[in-house]
Amino acid sequence: MKDESPQLCFSHFCIPMICGGQSTQTCFRKAGGTSRTPSQHHLPPAQADEVTRRLIWEKNLKYINTHNLEHSLGLHTFELAMNHLGDMTSEEVVRTMTGLKVPRGHQRHNETLFVPDWSERAPAAMDWRKKGYVTPVKNQGQCGSCWAFSSVGALEGQLKRKTGKLLSLSPQNLVDCVANNDGCGGGYMTNAFEYVRQNRGIDSEDSYPY
């Protein structure tokens, strides 16, 4: 008989770690999932979808626990945690939330810049969060507006660099107003930057909430 893979064994072993000793069913409900079990057959479509979501969530939970166990053994440099996307597959997340649309005819450049051997060269790594250049994480919801969130993230950092003030900017302003993009249907950051340039600014998140 073929042995289970180490990942599967680790996953079963680690489930109580992330659930704090609770059953996976209790933990699943607290994370926003349903309480149904996959033991029922011929369910109505709505109930069948709940079962499917539960199975996907449990699979993702096992993956998280396995990864975090490997992190504790020094195999990874970061930890994972469950969030509101936990009952979706990676393919569903990509299909639902990624809306990058490169404009037709857009020219990609691969130019290089010669940098002399200055005494103060760029560091090997920089955590801009610790420098105070990054606003709290935003949630784009079920909308392919990743281009808008990416754009405001870049603009927020540049605004902080220029003025010394960290201000959360409005992705919704871009979703609604960038004519050359398609809102939740996708878009491109360059179009967003061009809109901000022509508009001579962008609204704050407080004045134009998502």
PDB file of C-alpha atoms in Angstrom:
ATOM      1  CA  MET A   1       0.000   0.000   0.000  1.00  0.00           C
ATOM      2  CA  LYS A   2       1.363   3.380  -0.973  1.00  0.00           C
ATOM      3  CA  ASP A   3       2.041   5.749   1.932  1.00  0.00           C
ATOM      4  CA  GLU A   4       0.351   9.107   2.179  1.00  0.00           C
ATOM      5  CA  SER A   5       2.441  12.047   1.084  1.00  0.00           C
ATOM      6  CA  PRO A   6       4.133  14.043   3.863  1.00  0.00           C
ATOM      7  CA  GLN A   7       1.968  17.025   2.938  1.00  0.00           C
ATOM      8  CA  LEU A   8      -1.244  15.098   3.547  1.00  0.00           C
ATOM      9  CA  CYS A   9       0.030  13.661   6.826  1.00  0.00           C
ATOM     10  CA  PHE A  10       1.171  17.074   8.020  1.00  0.00           C
ATOM     11  CA  SER A  11      -2.174  18.547   7.025  1.00  0.00           C
ATOM     12  CA  HIS A  12      -4.205  16.129   9.158  1.00  0.00           C
ATOM     13  CA  PHE A  13      -1.825  16.612  12.058  1.00  0.00           C
ATOM     14  CA  CYS A  14      -1.891  20.407  11.937  1.00  0.00           C
ATOM     15  CA  ILE A  15      -5.598  21.184  11.626  1.00  0.00           C
ATOM     16  CA  PRO A  16      -6.035  21.852  15.392  1.00  0.00           C
ATOM     17  CA  MET A  17      -3.184  24.388  15.271  1.00  0.00           C
ATOM     18  CA  ILE A  18      -5.010  26.967  13.177  1.00  0.00           C
ATOM     19  CA  CYS A  19      -8.430  26.213  14.681  1.00  0.00           C
ATOM     20  CA  GLY A  20      -7.242  26.520  18.251  1.00  0.00           C
ATOM     21  CA  GLY A  21      -8.348  23.025  19.178  1.00  0.00           C
ATOM     22  CA  GLN A  22     -11.841  23.506  17.680  1.00  0.00           C
ATOM     23  CA  SER A  23     -13.352  21.187  15.122  1.00  0.00           C
ATOM     24  CA  THR A  24     -12.884  22.182  11.497  1.00  0.00           C
ATOM     25  CA  GLN A  25     -16.656  22.619  11.260  1.00  0.00           C
ATOM     26  CA  THR A  26     -16.654  25.216  14.058  1.00  0.00           C
ATOM     27  CA  CYS A  27     -13.603  26.939  12.606  1.00  0.00           C
ATOM     28  CA  PHE A  28     -15.196  26.941   9.147  1.00  0.00           C
ATOM     29  CA  ARG A  29     -18.355  28.647  10.432  1.00  0.00           C
ATOM     30  CA  LYS A  30     -16.326  31.321  12.222  1.00  0.00           C
ATOM     31  CA  ALA A  31     -14.460  32.018   8.976  1.00  0.00           C
ATOM     32  CA  GLY A  32     -17.736  32.663   7.186  1.00  0.00           C
ATOM     33  CA  GLY A  33     -18.385  29.213   5.730  1.00  0.00           C
ATOM     34  CA  THR A  34     -21.396  26.929   5.989  1.00  0.00           C
ATOM     35  CA  SER A  35     -21.897  24.160   8.505  1.00  0.00           C
ATOM     36  CA  ARG A  36     -22.909  21.387   6.100  1.00  0.00           C
ATOM     37  CA  THR A  37     -20.989  18.174   5.687  1.00  0.00           C
ATOM     38  CA  PRO A  38     -20.256  16.474   2.361  1.00  0.00           C
ATOM     39  CA  SER A  39     -22.039  13.248   3.310  1.00  0.00           C
ATOM     40  CA  GLN A  40     -25.307  14.124   1.543  1.00  0.00           C
ATOM     41  CA  HIS A  41     -26.040  13.141  -2.050  1.00  0.00           C
ATOM     42  CA  HIS A  42     -28.342  14.592  -4.723  1.00  0.00           C
ATOM     43  CA  LEU A  43     -28.563  17.953  -2.991  1.00  0.00           C
ATOM     44  CA  PRO A  44     -30.306  21.000  -4.462  1.00  0.00           C
ATOM     45  CA  PRO A  45     -27.867  23.271  -6.339  1.00  0.00           C
ATOM     46  CA  ALA A  46     -27.551  25.793  -3.498  1.00  0.00           C
ATOM     47  CA  GLN A  47     -26.767  23.111  -0.925  1.00  0.00           C
ATOM     48  CA  ALA A  48     -24.428  21.316  -3.307  1.00  0.00           C
ATOM     49  CA  ASP A  49     -22.490  24.554  -3.733  1.00  0.00           C
ATOM     50  CA  GLU A  50     -22.202  24.870   0.054  1.00  0.00           C
ATOM     51  CA  VAL A  51     -20.722  21.376   0.189  1.00  0.00           C
ATOM     52  CA  THR A  52     -18.274  22.236  -2.592  1.00  0.00           C
ATOM     53  CA  ARG A  53     -17.223  25.415  -0.789  1.00  0.00           C
ATOM     54  CA  ARG A  54     -16.686  23.471   2.422  1.00  0.00           C
ATOM     55  CA  LEU A  55     -14.444  20.936   0.685  1.00  0.00           C
ATOM     56  CA  ILE A  56     -12.399  23.686  -0.987  1.00  0.00           C
ATOM     57  CA  TRP A  57     -12.056  25.505   2.343  1.00  0.00           C
ATOM     58  CA  GLU A  58     -10.836  22.363   4.112  1.00  0.00           C
ATOM     59  CA  LYS A  59      -8.307  21.718   1.334  1.00  0.00           C
ATOM     60  CA  ASN A  60      -6.988  25.269   1.663  1.00  0.00           C
ATOM     61  CA  LEU A  61      -6.866  24.925   5.444  1.00  0.00           C
ATOM     62  CA  LYS A  62      -4.712  21.810   5.117  1.00  0.00           C
ATOM     63  CA  TYR A  63      -2.408  23.656   2.729  1.00  0.00           C
ATOM     64  CA  ILE A  64      -2.066  26.557   5.179  1.00  0.00           C
ATOM     65  CA  ASN A  65      -1.308  24.274   8.103  1.00  0.00           C
ATOM     66  CA  THR A  66       1.262  22.322   6.115  1.00  0.00           C
ATOM     67  CA  HIS A  67       2.983  25.495   4.990  1.00  0.00           C
ATOM     68  CA  ASN A  68       3.057  26.927   8.518  1.00  0.00           C
ATOM     69  CA  LEU A  69       4.488  23.704   9.922  1.00  0.00           C
ATOM     70  CA  GLU A  70       7.216  23.858   7.282  1.00  0.00           C
ATOM     71  CA  HIS A  71       7.757  27.513   8.220  1.00  0.00           C
ATOM     72  CA  SER A  72       8.330  26.481  11.836  1.00  0.00           C
ATOM     73  CA  LEU A  73      10.983  24.078  10.549  1.00  0.00           C
ATOM     74  CA  GLY A  74      12.732  26.891   8.713  1.00  0.00           C
ATOM     75  CA  LEU A  75      11.632  25.879   5.217  1.00  0.00           C
ATOM     76  CA  HIS A  76       9.773  29.138   4.453  1.00  0.00           C
ATOM     77  CA  THR A  77      10.315  32.781   5.346  1.00  0.00           C
ATOM     78  CA  PHE A  78       6.625  33.663   5.786  1.00  0.00           C
ATOM     79  CA  GLU A  79       3.437  32.292   7.330  1.00  0.00           C
ATOM     80  CA  LEU A  80      -0.046  31.886   5.847  1.00  0.00           C
ATOM     81  CA  ALA A  81      -3.484  32.487   7.383  1.00  0.00           C
ATOM     82  CA  MET A  82      -7.111  31.910   6.402  1.00  0.00           C
ATOM     83  CA  ASN A  83      -9.091  34.822   4.970  1.00  0.00           C
ATOM     84  CA  HIS A  84     -12.395  35.533   3.212  1.00  0.00           C
ATOM     85  CA  LEU A  85     -11.158  33.879  -0.008  1.00  0.00           C
ATOM     86  CA  GLY A  86     -10.606  30.552   1.731  1.00  0.00           C
ATOM     87  CA  ASP A  87     -13.543  28.765   0.076  1.00  0.00           C
ATOM     88  CA  MET A  88     -12.377  29.623  -3.453  1.00  0.00           C
ATOM     89  CA  THR A  89      -9.874  27.796  -5.635  1.00  0.00           C
ATOM     90  CA  SER A  90      -6.842  29.609  -7.005  1.00  0.00           C
ATOM     91  CA  GLU A  91      -8.391  29.462 -10.468  1.00  0.00           C
ATOM     92  CA  GLU A  92     -11.596  31.096  -9.197  1.00  0.00           C
ATOM     93  CA  VAL A  93      -9.668  33.885  -7.491  1.00  0.00           C
ATOM     94  CA  VAL A  94      -7.717  34.578 -10.674  1.00  0.00           C
ATOM     95  CA  ARG A  95     -10.849  34.493 -12.838  1.00  0.00           C
ATOM     96  CA  THR A  96     -12.875  36.721 -10.501  1.00  0.00           C
ATOM     97  CA  MET A  97     -10.390  39.257  -9.211  1.00  0.00           C
ATOM     98  CA  THR A  98      -7.619  39.726 -11.751  1.00  0.00           C
ATOM     99  CA  GLY A  99      -8.547  42.325 -14.348  1.00  0.00           C
ATOM    100  CA  LEU A 100      -5.256  43.389 -15.898  1.00  0.00           C
ATOM    101  CA  LYS A 101      -5.847  44.397 -19.517  1.00  0.00           C
ATOM    102  CA  VAL A 102      -2.801  45.550 -21.455  1.00  0.00           C
ATOM    103  CA  PRO A 103      -3.930  48.020 -24.157  1.00  0.00           C
ATOM    104  CA  ARG A 104      -3.609  46.830 -27.737  1.00  0.00           C
ATOM    105  CA  GLY A 105      -0.454  48.183 -29.303  1.00  0.00           C
ATOM    106  CA  HIS A 106       1.184  48.879 -25.951  1.00  0.00           C
ATOM    107  CA  GLN A 107       4.957  48.902 -26.334  1.00  0.00           C
ATOM    108  CA  ARG A 108       6.947  47.033 -23.709  1.00  0.00           C
ATOM    109  CA  HIS A 109      10.425  48.341 -22.981  1.00  0.00           C
ATOM    110  CA  ASN A 110      13.421  46.509 -21.608  1.00  0.00           C
ATOM    111  CA  GLU A 111      15.804  49.407 -21.311  1.00  0.00           C
ATOM    112  CA  THR A 112      18.620  49.462 -18.790  1.00  0.00           C
ATOM    113  CA  LEU A 113      20.179  52.323 -16.879  1.00  0.00           C
ATOM    114  CA  PHE A 114      23.894  52.443 -16.176  1.00  0.00           C
ATOM    115  CA  VAL A 115      24.618  53.152 -12.520  1.00  0.00           C
ATOM    116  CA  PRO A 116      28.215  54.049 -11.629  1.00  0.00           C
ATOM    117  CA  ASP A 117      29.852  52.551  -8.595  1.00  0.00           C
ATOM    118  CA  TRP A 118      28.551  55.148  -6.167  1.00  0.00           C
ATOM    119  CA  SER A 119      29.365  54.905  -2.472  1.00  0.00           C
ATOM    120  CA  GLU A 120      25.647  54.764  -1.654  1.00  0.00           C
ATOM    121  CA  ARG A 121      24.017  52.144  -3.815  1.00  0.00           C
ATOM    122  CA  ALA A 122      20.466  50.885  -3.498  1.00  0.00           C
ATOM    123  CA  PRO A 123      20.047  48.324  -0.690  1.00  0.00           C
ATOM    124  CA  ALA A 124      19.435  44.688  -1.521  1.00  0.00           C
ATOM    125  CA  ALA A 125      15.968  44.938   0.049  1.00  0.00           C
ATOM    126  CA  MET A 126      13.647  47.648   1.325  1.00  0.00           C
ATOM    127  CA  ASP A 127      10.470  47.234   3.407  1.00  0.00           C
ATOM    128  CA  TRP A 128       8.467  50.362   2.625  1.00  0.00           C
ATOM    129  CA  ARG A 129       5.900  49.435   5.272  1.00  0.00           C
ATOM    130  CA  LYS A 130       8.477  50.079   7.968  1.00  0.00           C
ATOM    131  CA  LYS A 131       9.269  53.410   6.324  1.00  0.00           C
ATOM    132  CA  GLY A 132       5.621  54.462   6.594  1.00  0.00           C
ATOM    133  CA  TYR A 133       4.937  54.530   2.853  1.00  0.00           C
ATOM    134  CA  VAL A 134       2.174  51.892   2.729  1.00  0.00           C
ATOM    135  CA  THR A 135      -1.488  52.312   3.699  1.00  0.00           C
ATOM    136  CA  PRO A 136      -3.531  49.461   5.258  1.00  0.00           C
ATOM    137  CA  VAL A 137      -4.509  46.568   2.994  1.00  0.00           C
ATOM    138  CA  LYS A 138      -7.620  47.231   0.910  1.00  0.00           C
ATOM    139  CA  ASN A 139     -10.213  44.723  -0.328  1.00  0.00           C
ATOM    140  CA  GLN A 140     -11.341  44.905  -3.960  1.00  0.00           C
ATOM    141  CA  GLY A 141     -14.225  42.467  -3.423  1.00  0.00           C
ATOM    142  CA  GLN A 142     -15.744  40.545  -6.337  1.00  0.00           C
ATOM    143  CA  CYS A 143     -14.477  43.037  -8.893  1.00  0.00           C
ATOM    144  CA  GLY A 144     -11.679  42.919 -11.442  1.00  0.00           C
ATOM    145  CA  SER A 145     -10.351  46.266 -10.241  1.00  0.00           C
ATOM    146  CA  CYS A 146      -6.845  45.098  -9.347  1.00  0.00           C
ATOM    147  CA  TRP A 147      -5.477  47.714 -11.754  1.00  0.00           C
ATOM    148  CA  ALA A 148      -7.093  50.503  -9.699  1.00  0.00           C
ATOM    149  CA  PHE A 149      -5.759  49.205  -6.386  1.00  0.00           C
ATOM    150  CA  SER A 150      -2.307  48.741  -7.872  1.00  0.00           C
ATOM    151  CA  SER A 151      -2.389  52.291  -9.204  1.00  0.00           C
ATOM    152  CA  VAL A 152      -3.441  53.934  -5.944  1.00  0.00           C
ATOM    153  CA  GLY A 153      -0.835  51.923  -4.045  1.00  0.00           C
ATOM    154  CA  ALA A 154       1.907  53.332  -6.252  1.00  0.00           C
ATOM    155  CA  LEU A 155       0.483  56.852  -6.037  1.00  0.00           C
ATOM    156  CA  GLU A 156       0.177  56.702  -2.249  1.00  0.00           C
ATOM    157  CA  GLY A 157       3.865  55.909  -1.928  1.00  0.00           C
ATOM    158  CA  GLN A 158       4.856  58.721  -4.280  1.00  0.00           C
ATOM    159  CA  LEU A 159       2.583  61.174  -2.463  1.00  0.00           C
ATOM    160  CA  LYS A 160       4.230  60.237   0.827  1.00  0.00           C
ATOM    161  CA  ARG A 161       7.663  60.661  -0.752  1.00  0.00           C
ATOM    162  CA  LYS A 162       6.765  64.101  -2.138  1.00  0.00           C
ATOM    163  CA  THR A 163       4.756  65.600   0.741  1.00  0.00           C
ATOM    164  CA  GLY A 164       5.658  63.491   3.755  1.00  0.00           C
ATOM    165  CA  LYS A 165       1.960  62.679   4.237  1.00  0.00           C
ATOM    166  CA  LEU A 166       0.532  59.161   3.907  1.00  0.00           C
ATOM    167  CA  LEU A 167      -3.020  59.356   2.543  1.00  0.00           C
ATOM    168  CA  SER A 168      -5.281  56.511   1.454  1.00  0.00           C
ATOM    169  CA  LEU A 169      -6.443  57.250  -2.098  1.00  0.00           C
ATOM    170  CA  SER A 170      -9.634  56.167  -3.863  1.00  0.00           C
ATOM    171  CA  PRO A 171      -9.659  53.129  -6.173  1.00  0.00           C
ATOM    172  CA  GLN A 172     -13.368  53.810  -6.756  1.00  0.00           C
ATOM    173  CA  ASN A 173     -12.508  57.180  -8.274  1.00  0.00           C
ATOM    174  CA  LEU A 174     -10.427  55.343 -10.879  1.00  0.00           C
ATOM    175  CA  VAL A 175     -12.954  52.536 -11.427  1.00  0.00           C
ATOM    176  CA  ASP A 176     -15.693  55.075 -12.161  1.00  0.00           C
ATOM    177  CA  CYS A 177     -13.760  57.714 -14.073  1.00  0.00           C
ATOM    178  CA  VAL A 178     -10.945  56.184 -16.147  1.00  0.00           C
ATOM    179  CA  ALA A 179     -12.660  56.076 -19.531  1.00  0.00           C
ATOM    180  CA  ASN A 180     -10.010  53.965 -21.257  1.00  0.00           C
ATOM    181  CA  ASN A 181     -10.397  51.150 -18.723  1.00  0.00           C
ATOM    182  CA  ASP A 182     -13.382  48.901 -18.078  1.00  0.00           C
ATOM    183  CA  GLY A 183     -14.040  49.303 -14.348  1.00  0.00           C
ATOM    184  CA  CYS A 184     -14.642  45.906 -12.751  1.00  0.00           C
ATOM    185  CA  GLY A 185     -14.083  44.390 -16.172  1.00  0.00           C
ATOM    186  CA  GLY A 186     -10.382  45.165 -16.028  1.00  0.00           C
ATOM    187  CA  GLY A 187      -7.926  47.853 -16.991  1.00  0.00           C
ATOM    188  CA  TYR A 188      -4.324  49.018 -17.089  1.00  0.00           C
ATOM    189  CA  MET A 189      -2.348  51.137 -14.650  1.00  0.00           C
ATOM    190  CA  THR A 190      -0.894  53.480 -17.297  1.00  0.00           C
ATOM    191  CA  ASN A 191      -4.412  54.602 -18.230  1.00  0.00           C
ATOM    192  CA  ALA A 192      -5.122  55.288 -14.562  1.00  0.00           C
ATOM    193  CA  PHE A 193      -1.981  57.386 -14.168  1.00  0.00           C
ATOM    194  CA  GLU A 194      -2.849  59.343 -17.315  1.00  0.00           C
ATOM    195  CA  TYR A 195      -6.323  60.065 -15.914  1.00  0.00           C
ATOM    196  CA  VAL A 196      -4.825  61.355 -12.651  1.00  0.00           C
ATOM    197  CA  ARG A 197      -2.427  63.559 -14.621  1.00  0.00           C
ATOM    198  CA  GLN A 198      -5.173  65.045 -16.789  1.00  0.00           C
ATOM    199  CA  ASN A 199      -7.544  65.393 -13.829  1.00  0.00           C
ATOM    200  CA  ARG A 200      -4.782  67.064 -11.832  1.00  0.00           C
ATOM    201  CA  GLY A 201      -5.323  64.735  -8.916  1.00  0.00           C
ATOM    202  CA  ILE A 202      -7.292  61.874  -7.408  1.00  0.00           C
ATOM    203  CA  ASP A 203      -9.839  61.761  -4.579  1.00  0.00           C
ATOM    204  CA  SER A 204      -9.041  60.370  -1.159  1.00  0.00           C
ATOM    205  CA  GLU A 205     -10.591  57.130   0.050  1.00  0.00           C
ATOM    206  CA  ASP A 206     -12.534  59.064   2.711  1.00  0.00           C
ATOM    207  CA  SER A 207     -14.125  61.414   0.174  1.00  0.00           C
ATOM    208  CA  TYR A 208     -14.795  58.731  -2.476  1.00  0.00           C
ATOM    209  CA  PRO A 209     -15.065  55.350  -0.674  1.00  0.00           C
ATOM    210  CA  TYR A 210     -14.913  51.995  -2.439  1.00  0.00           C
TER     211      TYR A 210
END
